[in-house]
Each structure stands twice: as C-alpha cells, then as structure tokens.
PDB file of C-alpha atoms and ligand atoms in Angstrom:
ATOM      1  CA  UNK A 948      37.866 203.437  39.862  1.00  0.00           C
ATOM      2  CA  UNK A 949      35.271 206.188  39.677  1.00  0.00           C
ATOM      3  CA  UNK A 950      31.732 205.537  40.552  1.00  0.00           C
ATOM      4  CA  UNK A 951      29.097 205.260  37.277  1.00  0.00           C
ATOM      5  CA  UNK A 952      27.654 208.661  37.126  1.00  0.00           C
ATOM      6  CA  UNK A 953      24.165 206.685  37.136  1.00  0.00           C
ATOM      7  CA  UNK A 954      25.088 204.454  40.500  1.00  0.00           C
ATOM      8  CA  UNK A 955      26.437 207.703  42.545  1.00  0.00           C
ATOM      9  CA  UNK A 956      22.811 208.828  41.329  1.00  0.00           C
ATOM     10  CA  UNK A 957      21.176 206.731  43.755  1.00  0.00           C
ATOM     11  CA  UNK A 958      23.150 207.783  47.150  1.00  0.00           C
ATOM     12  CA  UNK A 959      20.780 210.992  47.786  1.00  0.00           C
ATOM     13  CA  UNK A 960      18.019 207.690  48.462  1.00  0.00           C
ATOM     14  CA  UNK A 961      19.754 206.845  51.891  1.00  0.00           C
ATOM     15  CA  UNK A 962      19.677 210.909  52.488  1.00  0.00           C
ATOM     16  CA  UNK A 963      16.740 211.869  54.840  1.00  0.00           C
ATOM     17  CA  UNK A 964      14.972 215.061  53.606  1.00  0.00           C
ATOM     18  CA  UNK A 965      16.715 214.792  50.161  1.00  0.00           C
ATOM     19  CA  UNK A 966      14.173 215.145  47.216  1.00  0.00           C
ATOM     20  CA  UNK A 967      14.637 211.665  46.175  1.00  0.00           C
ATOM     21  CA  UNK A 968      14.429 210.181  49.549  1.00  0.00           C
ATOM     22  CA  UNK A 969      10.496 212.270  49.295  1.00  0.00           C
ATOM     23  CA  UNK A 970      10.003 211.030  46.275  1.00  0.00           C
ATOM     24  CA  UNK A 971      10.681 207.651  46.832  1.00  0.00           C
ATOM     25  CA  UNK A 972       8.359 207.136  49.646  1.00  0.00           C
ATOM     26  CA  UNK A 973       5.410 209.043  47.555  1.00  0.00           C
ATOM     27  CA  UNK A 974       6.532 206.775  44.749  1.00  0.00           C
ATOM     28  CA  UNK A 975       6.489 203.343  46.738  1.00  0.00           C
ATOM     29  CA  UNK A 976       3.200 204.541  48.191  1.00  0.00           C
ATOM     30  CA  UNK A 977       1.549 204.801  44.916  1.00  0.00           C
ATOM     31  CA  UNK A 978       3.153 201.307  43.616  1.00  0.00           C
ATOM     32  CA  UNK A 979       1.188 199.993  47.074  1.00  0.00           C
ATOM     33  CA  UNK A 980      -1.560 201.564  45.958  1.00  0.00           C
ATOM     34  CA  UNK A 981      -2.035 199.790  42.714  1.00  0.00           C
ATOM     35  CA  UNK A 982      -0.883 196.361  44.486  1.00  0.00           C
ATOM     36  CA  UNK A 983      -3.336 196.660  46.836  1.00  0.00           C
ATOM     37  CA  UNK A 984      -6.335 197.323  44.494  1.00  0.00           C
ATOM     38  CA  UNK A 985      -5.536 193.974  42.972  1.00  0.00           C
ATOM     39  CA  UNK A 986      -5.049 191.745  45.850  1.00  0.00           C
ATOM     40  CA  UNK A 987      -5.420 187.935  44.852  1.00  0.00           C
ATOM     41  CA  UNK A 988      -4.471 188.595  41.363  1.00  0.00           C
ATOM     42  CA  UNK A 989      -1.109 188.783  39.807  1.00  0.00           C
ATOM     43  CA  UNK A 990       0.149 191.900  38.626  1.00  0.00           C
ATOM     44  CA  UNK A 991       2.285 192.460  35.484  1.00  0.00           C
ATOM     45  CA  UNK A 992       4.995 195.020  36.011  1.00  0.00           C
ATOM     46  CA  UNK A 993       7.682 197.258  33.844  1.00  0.00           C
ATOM     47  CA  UNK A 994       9.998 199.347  34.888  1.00  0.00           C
ATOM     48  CA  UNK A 995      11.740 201.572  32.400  1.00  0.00           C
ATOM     49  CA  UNK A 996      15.469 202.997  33.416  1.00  0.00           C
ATOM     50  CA  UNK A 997      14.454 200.800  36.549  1.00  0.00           C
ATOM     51  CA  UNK A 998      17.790 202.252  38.452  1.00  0.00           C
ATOM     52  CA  UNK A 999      18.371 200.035  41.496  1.00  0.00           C
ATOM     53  CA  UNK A1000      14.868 199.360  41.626  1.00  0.00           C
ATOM     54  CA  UNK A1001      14.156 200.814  44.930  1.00  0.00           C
ATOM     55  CA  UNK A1002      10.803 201.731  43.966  1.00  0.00           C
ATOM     56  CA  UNK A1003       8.971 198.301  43.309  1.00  0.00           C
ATOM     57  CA  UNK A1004      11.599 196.554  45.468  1.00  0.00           C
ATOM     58  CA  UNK A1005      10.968 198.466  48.512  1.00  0.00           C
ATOM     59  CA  UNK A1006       7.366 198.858  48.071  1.00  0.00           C
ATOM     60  CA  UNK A1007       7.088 195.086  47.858  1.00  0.00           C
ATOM     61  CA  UNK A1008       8.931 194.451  51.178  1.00  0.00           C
ATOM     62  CA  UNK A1009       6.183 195.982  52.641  1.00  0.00           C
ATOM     63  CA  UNK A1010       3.134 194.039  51.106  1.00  0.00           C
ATOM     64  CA  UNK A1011       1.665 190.790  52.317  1.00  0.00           C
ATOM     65  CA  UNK A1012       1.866 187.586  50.564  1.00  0.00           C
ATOM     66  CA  UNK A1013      -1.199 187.808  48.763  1.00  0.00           C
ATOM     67  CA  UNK A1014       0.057 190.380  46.474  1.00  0.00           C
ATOM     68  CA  UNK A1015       1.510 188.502  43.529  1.00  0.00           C
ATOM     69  CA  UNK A1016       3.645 189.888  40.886  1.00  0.00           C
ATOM     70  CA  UNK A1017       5.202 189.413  37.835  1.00  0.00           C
ATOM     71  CA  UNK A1018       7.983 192.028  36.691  1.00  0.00           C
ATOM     72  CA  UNK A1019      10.377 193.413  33.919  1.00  0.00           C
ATOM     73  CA  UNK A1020      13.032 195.965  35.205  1.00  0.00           C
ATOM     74  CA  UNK A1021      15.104 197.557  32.145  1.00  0.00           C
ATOM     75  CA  UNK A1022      18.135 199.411  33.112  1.00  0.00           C
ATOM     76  CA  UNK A1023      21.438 199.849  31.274  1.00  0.00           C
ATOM     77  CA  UNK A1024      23.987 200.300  33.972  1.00  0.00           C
ATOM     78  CA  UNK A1025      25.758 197.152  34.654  1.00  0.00           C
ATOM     79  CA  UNK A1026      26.407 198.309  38.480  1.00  0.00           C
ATOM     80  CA  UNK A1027      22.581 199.437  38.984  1.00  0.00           C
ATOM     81  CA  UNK A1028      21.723 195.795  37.651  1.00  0.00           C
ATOM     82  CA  UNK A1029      23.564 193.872  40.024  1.00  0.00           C
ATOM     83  CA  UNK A1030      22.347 195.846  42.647  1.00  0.00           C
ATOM     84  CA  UNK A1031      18.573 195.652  41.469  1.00  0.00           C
ATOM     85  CA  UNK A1032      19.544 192.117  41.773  1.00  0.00           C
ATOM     86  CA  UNK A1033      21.110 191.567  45.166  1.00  0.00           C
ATOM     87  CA  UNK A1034      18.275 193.179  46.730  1.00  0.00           C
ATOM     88  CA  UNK A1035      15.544 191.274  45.116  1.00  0.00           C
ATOM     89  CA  UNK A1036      17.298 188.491  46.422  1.00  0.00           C
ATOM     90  CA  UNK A1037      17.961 190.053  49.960  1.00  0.00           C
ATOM     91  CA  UNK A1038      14.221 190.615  50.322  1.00  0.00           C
ATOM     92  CA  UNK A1039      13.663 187.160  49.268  1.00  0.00           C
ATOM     93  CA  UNK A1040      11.406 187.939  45.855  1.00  0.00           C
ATOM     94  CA  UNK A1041       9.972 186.014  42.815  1.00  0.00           C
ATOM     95  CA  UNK A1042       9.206 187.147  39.955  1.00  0.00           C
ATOM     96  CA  UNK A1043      11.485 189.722  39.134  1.00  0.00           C
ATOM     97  CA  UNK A1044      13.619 190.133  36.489  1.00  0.00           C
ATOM     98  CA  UNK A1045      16.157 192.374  35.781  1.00  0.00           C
ATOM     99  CA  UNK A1046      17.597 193.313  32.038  1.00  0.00           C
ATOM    100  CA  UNK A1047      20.946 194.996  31.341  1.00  0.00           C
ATOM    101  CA  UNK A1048      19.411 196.540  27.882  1.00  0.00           C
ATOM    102  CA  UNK A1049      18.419 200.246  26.599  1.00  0.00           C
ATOM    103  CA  UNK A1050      14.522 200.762  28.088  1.00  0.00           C
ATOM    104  CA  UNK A1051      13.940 203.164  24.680  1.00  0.00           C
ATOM    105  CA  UNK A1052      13.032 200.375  22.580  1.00  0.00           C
ATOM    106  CA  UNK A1053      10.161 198.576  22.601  1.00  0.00           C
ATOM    107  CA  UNK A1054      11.491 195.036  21.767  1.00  0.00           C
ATOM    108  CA  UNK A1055      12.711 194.761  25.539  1.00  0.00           C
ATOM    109  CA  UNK A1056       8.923 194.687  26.510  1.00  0.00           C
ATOM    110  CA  UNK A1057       8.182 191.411  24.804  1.00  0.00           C
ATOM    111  CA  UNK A1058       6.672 188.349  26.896  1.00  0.00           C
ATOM    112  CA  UNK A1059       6.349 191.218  29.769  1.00  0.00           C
ATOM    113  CA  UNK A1060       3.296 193.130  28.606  1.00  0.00           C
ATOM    114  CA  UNK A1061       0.471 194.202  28.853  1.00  0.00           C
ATOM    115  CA  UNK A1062       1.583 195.525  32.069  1.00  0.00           C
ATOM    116  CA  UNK A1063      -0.876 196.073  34.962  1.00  0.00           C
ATOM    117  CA  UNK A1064       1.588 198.727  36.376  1.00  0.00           C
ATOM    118  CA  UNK A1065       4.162 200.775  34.398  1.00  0.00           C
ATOM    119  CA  UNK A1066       6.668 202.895  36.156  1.00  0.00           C
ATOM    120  CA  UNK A1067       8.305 205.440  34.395  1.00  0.00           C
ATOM    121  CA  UNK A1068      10.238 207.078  37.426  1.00  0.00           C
ATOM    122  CA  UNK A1069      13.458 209.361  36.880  1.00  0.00           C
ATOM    123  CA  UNK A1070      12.936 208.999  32.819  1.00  0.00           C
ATOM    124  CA  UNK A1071      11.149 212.548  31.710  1.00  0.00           C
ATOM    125  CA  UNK A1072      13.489 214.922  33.124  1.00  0.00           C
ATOM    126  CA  UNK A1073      16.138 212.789  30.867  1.00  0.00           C
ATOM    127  CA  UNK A1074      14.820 212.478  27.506  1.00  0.00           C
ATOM    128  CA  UNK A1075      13.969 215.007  25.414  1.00  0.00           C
ATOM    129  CA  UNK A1076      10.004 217.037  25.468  1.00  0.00           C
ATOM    130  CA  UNK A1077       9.551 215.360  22.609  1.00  0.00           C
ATOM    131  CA  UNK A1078      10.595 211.979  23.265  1.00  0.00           C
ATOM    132  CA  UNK A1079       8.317 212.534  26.633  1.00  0.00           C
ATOM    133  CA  UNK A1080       5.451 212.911  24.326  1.00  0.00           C
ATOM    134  CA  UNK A1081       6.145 210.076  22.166  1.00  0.00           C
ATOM    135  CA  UNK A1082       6.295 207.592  24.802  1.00  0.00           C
ATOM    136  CA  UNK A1083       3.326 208.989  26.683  1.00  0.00           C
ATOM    137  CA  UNK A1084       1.614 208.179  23.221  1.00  0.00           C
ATOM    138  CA  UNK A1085       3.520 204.696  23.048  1.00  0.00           C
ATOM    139  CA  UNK A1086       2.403 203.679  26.739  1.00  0.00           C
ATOM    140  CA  UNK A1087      -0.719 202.021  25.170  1.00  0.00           C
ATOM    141  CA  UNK A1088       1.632 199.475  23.688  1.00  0.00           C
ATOM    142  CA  UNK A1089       2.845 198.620  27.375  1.00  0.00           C
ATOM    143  CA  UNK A1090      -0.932 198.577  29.645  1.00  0.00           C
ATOM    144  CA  UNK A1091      -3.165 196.323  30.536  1.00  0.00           C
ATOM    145  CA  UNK A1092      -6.885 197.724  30.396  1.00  0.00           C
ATOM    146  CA  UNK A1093      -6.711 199.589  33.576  1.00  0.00           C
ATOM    147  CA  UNK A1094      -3.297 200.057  34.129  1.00  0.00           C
ATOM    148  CA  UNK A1095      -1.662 202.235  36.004  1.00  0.00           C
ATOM    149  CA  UNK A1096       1.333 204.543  34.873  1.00  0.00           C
ATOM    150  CA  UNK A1097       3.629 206.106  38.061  1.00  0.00           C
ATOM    151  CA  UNK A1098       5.384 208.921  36.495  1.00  0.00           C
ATOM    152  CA  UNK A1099       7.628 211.664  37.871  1.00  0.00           C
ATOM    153  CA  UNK A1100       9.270 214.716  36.383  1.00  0.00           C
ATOM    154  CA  UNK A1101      10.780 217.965  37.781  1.00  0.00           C
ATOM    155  CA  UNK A1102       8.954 221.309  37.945  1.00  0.00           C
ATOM    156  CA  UNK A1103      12.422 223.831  36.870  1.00  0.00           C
ATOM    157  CA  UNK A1104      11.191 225.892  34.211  1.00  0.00           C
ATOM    158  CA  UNK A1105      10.109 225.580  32.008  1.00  0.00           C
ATOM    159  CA  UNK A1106       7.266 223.658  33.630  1.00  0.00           C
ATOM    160  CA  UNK A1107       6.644 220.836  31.409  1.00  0.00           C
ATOM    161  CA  UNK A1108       4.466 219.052  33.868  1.00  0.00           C
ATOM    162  CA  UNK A1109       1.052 220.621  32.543  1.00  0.00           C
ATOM    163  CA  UNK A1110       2.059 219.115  29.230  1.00  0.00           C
ATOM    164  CA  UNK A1111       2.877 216.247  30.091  1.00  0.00           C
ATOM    165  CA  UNK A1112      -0.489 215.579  32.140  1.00  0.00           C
ATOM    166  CA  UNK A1113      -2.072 216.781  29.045  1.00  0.00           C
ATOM    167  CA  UNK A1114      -0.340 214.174  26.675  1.00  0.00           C
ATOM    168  CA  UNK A1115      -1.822 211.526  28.756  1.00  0.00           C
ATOM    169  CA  UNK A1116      -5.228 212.678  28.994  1.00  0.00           C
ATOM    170  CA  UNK A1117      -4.608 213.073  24.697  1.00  0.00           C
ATOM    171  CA  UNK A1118      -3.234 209.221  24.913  1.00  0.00           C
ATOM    172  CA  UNK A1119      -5.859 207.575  26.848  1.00  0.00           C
ATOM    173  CA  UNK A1120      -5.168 207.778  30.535  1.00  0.00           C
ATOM    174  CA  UNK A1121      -7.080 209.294  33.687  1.00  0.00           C
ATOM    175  CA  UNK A1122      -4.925 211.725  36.010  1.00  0.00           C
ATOM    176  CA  UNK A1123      -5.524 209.631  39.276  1.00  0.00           C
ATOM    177  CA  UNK A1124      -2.858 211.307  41.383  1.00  0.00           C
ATOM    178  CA  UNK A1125      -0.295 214.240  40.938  1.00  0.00           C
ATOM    179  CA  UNK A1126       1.862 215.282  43.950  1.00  0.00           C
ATOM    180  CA  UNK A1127       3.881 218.757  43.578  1.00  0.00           C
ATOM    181  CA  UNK A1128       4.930 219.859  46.979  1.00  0.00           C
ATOM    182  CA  UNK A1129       5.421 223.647  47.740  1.00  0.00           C
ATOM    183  CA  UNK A1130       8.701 223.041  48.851  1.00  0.00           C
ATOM    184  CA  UNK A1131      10.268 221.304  46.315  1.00  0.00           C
ATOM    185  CA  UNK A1132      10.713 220.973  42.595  1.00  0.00           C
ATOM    186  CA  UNK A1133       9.688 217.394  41.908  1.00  0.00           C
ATOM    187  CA  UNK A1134       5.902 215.700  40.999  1.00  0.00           C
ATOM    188  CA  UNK A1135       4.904 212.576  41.361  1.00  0.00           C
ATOM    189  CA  UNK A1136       1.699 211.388  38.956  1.00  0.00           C
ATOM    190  CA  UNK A1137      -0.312 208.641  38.651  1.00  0.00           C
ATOM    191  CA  UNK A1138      -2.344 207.878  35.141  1.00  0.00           C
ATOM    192  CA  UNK A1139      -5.005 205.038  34.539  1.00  0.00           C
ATOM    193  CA  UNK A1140      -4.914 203.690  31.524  1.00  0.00           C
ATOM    194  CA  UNK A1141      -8.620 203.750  29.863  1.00  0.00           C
ATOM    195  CA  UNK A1142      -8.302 203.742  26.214  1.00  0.00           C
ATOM    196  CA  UNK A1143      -7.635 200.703  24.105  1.00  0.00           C
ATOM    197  CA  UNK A1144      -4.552 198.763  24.600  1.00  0.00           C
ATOM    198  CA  UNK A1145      -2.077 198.712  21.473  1.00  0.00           C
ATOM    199  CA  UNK A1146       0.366 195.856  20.387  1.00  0.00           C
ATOM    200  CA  UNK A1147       4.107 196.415  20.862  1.00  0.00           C
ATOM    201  CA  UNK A1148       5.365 197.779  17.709  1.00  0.00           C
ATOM    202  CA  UNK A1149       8.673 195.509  17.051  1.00  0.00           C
ATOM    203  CA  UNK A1150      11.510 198.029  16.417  1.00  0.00           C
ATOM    204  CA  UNK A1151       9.912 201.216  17.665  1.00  0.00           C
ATOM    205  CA  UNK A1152      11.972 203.538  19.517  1.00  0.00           C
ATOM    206  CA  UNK A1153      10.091 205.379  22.304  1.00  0.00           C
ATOM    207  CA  UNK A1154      12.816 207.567  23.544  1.00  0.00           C
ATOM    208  CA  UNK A1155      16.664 208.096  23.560  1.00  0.00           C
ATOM    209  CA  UNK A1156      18.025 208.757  26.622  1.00  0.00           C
ATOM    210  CA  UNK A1157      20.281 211.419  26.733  1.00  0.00           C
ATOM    211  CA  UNK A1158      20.764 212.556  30.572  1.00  0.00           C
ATOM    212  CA  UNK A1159      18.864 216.129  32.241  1.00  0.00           C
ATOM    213  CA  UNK A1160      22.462 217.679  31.605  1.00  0.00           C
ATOM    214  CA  UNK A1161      22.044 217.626  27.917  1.00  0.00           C
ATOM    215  CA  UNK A1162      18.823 219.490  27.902  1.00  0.00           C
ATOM    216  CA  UNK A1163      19.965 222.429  30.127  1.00  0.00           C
ATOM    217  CA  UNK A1164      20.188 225.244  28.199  1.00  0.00           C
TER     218      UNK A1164
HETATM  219  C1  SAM I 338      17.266 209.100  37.005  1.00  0.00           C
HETATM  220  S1  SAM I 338      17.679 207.392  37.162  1.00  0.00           S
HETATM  221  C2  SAM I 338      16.125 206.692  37.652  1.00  0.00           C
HETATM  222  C3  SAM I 338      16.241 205.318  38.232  1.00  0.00           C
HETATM  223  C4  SAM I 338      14.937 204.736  38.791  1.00  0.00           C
HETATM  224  N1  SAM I 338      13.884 204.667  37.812  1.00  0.00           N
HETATM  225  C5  SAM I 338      14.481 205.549  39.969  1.00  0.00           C
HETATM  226  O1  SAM I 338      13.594 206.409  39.826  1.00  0.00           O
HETATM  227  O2  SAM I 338      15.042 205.335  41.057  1.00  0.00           O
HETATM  228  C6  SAM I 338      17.779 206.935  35.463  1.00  0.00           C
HETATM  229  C7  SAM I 338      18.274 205.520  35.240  1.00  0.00           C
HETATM  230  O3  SAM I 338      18.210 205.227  33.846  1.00  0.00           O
HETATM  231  C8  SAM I 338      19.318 204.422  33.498  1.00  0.00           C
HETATM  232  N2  SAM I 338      19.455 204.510  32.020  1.00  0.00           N
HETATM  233  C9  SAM I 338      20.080 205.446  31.283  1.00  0.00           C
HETATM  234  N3  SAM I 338      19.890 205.215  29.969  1.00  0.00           N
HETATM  235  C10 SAM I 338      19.125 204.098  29.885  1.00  0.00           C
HETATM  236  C11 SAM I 338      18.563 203.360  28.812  1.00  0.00           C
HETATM  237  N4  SAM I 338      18.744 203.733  27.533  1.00  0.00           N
HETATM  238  N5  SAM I 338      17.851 202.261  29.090  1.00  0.00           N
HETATM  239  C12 SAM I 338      17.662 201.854  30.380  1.00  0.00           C
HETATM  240  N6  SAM I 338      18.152 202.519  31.439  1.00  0.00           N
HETATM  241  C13 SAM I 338      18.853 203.636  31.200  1.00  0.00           C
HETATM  242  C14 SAM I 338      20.453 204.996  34.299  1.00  0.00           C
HETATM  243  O4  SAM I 338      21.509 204.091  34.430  1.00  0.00           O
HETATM  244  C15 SAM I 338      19.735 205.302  35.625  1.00  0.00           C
HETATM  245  O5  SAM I 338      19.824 204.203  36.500  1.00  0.00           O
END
C-alpha cells in the first residue's frame, strides 16, 4: 500500500541537516520557551494540522515535571493520528489529546480554548494568502491573554513572510521571535497575543487546506 502523502511528509524529521529536522529543533525550543515562562501553572495548548506531533511531543520529553499541560492536537490523517498517539504514550504523557478532524473549523476548538500556546506549524505554506490572513485575524478566538502563537512559513517567493508578520501586528499580537536563516528558506516566528481575546465563532471556517502544491504557480 502506498504511504499517505502527509505521513511520508514527516521522514525528512529523522534526516540530520534537513530543513525540517532545523526547524523542528527551533520549533521545540520556542514551545520550551513558553513552558518554561509558566512553570507551576498549567498550560492550555492547540495544535492545528498537528502532524505527528513532534513539536509539543518532543519538546515535552525534555521538560521537568512541573510543567503542566493541557492539549488539543487536530490533524486529519488517520496514520499521523495514531502515531501522535503512540508516542504520547511512549513518552508516558497526560493531557494530550489527539482529534482525527479538519483543523479549518473552529468548532474543533471547543472545551480546548483559550489556549495559552497555539502552534500553527507547517499550515501557511498550505492554505491559501488569504486564508493565512483570515486565521491570523481568527487567532483571537483561540488565545489566552498572553498567549503565544509558534508559526512557520517558507521564504520562496514571493516572500509572504513580511505580510504575514504584519497581519499579526494588525490582529493583536507582539513579534517576540522570527528566525530566517541565511541558508535556508524556512522562518520560524513567535507572536504574543496582547489584544482582547474573542469567543469561538461556532461554524466559522478559518482556512481550507489545500496542500503548497496547489498554490505553485
Ligand atoms: C506540513 S504538515 C505539518 C505537521 C505538523 N504541524 C508539523 O509541523 O510537524 C501538515 C499536516 O496537516 C495535516 N492536514 C491536512 N489537512 C488538514 C486539515 N484540514 N485539518 C487538520 N490537519 C490537516 C496533514 O495530514 C499534515 O499532517
């Protein structure tokens, strides 16, 4: 049987020097970061397209028990699901939840938010630049006062990354971080969430996700 387009995805992880393997540890880093400035509390997590969750997952093997969280992962691959799974349970977690259902809607966010941390990892260079600024706009439905967003998108041209940075400043949210090495084409941002939180809108679609191959001209 072939391998989901959307599993195979994930193998350039376990490559050393691949962009994703960078990514991820800049990612997991920042994830730490926002942990760590809320030691002794719990913190409210969502993940959207949440992938094998290798992200929170493996940032959280490497925290101490006093960092306490509570999280949503939406993804809508079956395979990535059960994998999201088996490691939560191989690094002996609580509090995580994974949901096979389509992140774009905002009904899948219910009971899980505010969120004190909101990843939105390998979901902008997927959805179209306007669906990007929609749910930039839409976060405020998802955070906590406070919160933090962990974003990433690609640099090819044309560079939508000064946009997008824009659309958060426009939505509420402080640039805290943004990582764009020389030698490579993806970012990594961070956004805190200072503007007044927003309650989920029941039915509202955020974005459609339609894969980075149907938006290359
Ligand atoms: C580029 S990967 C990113 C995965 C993960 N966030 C990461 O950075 O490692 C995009 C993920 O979105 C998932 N996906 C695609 N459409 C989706 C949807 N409508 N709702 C939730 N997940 C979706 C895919 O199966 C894939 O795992």
């Amino acid at each position: 049987m072939t391998e989901p387009r959307w599993v195979g995805w994930h193998r350039a992880y376990d490559e050393p020097g691949s962009f994703l393997h960078r990514r991820l540890a800049i990612v997991q880093e920042e994830i730490r970061e926002v942990l760590a400035s809320r030691r002794g509390e719990l913190t409210r997590v969502v993940s959207m397209c949440a992938g094998q969750g290798r992200d929170l997952i493996g940032a959280l093997r490497a925290t101490g028990p006093d960092v306490s969280v509570e999280a949503l992962l939406v993804e809508l691959e079956p395979e990535n699901v059960e994998a999201a799974r088996a490691a939560i349970t191989e690094a002996d977690l609580s509090g995580i939840t994974v949901v096979e259902a389509d992140a774009g809607v905002a009904d899948v966010y219910a009971g899980a938010v505010p969120a004190d941390l909101v990843l939105v990892c390998g979901v902008f260079g997927n959805i179209s630049d306007a669906d990007i600024e929609h749910t930039i706009g839409s976060l405020p439905q998802l955070c906590a006062p406070g919160a933090g967003v962990v974003w990433t998108r690609h640099r090819r041209p044309p560079d939508l990354t000064p946009a997008i940075r824009e659309w958060f400043t426009e939505a509420g949210f402080r640039q805290e971080v943004f990582v764009a090495p020389d030698d490579s084409f993806f970012t990594v941002g961070v956004a805190r969430f200072q503007g007044t939180p927003r309650s989920l809108e029941p039915g509202e679609r955020f974005f459609t996700f339609v894969g980075f191959d149907a938006l290359t001209p």
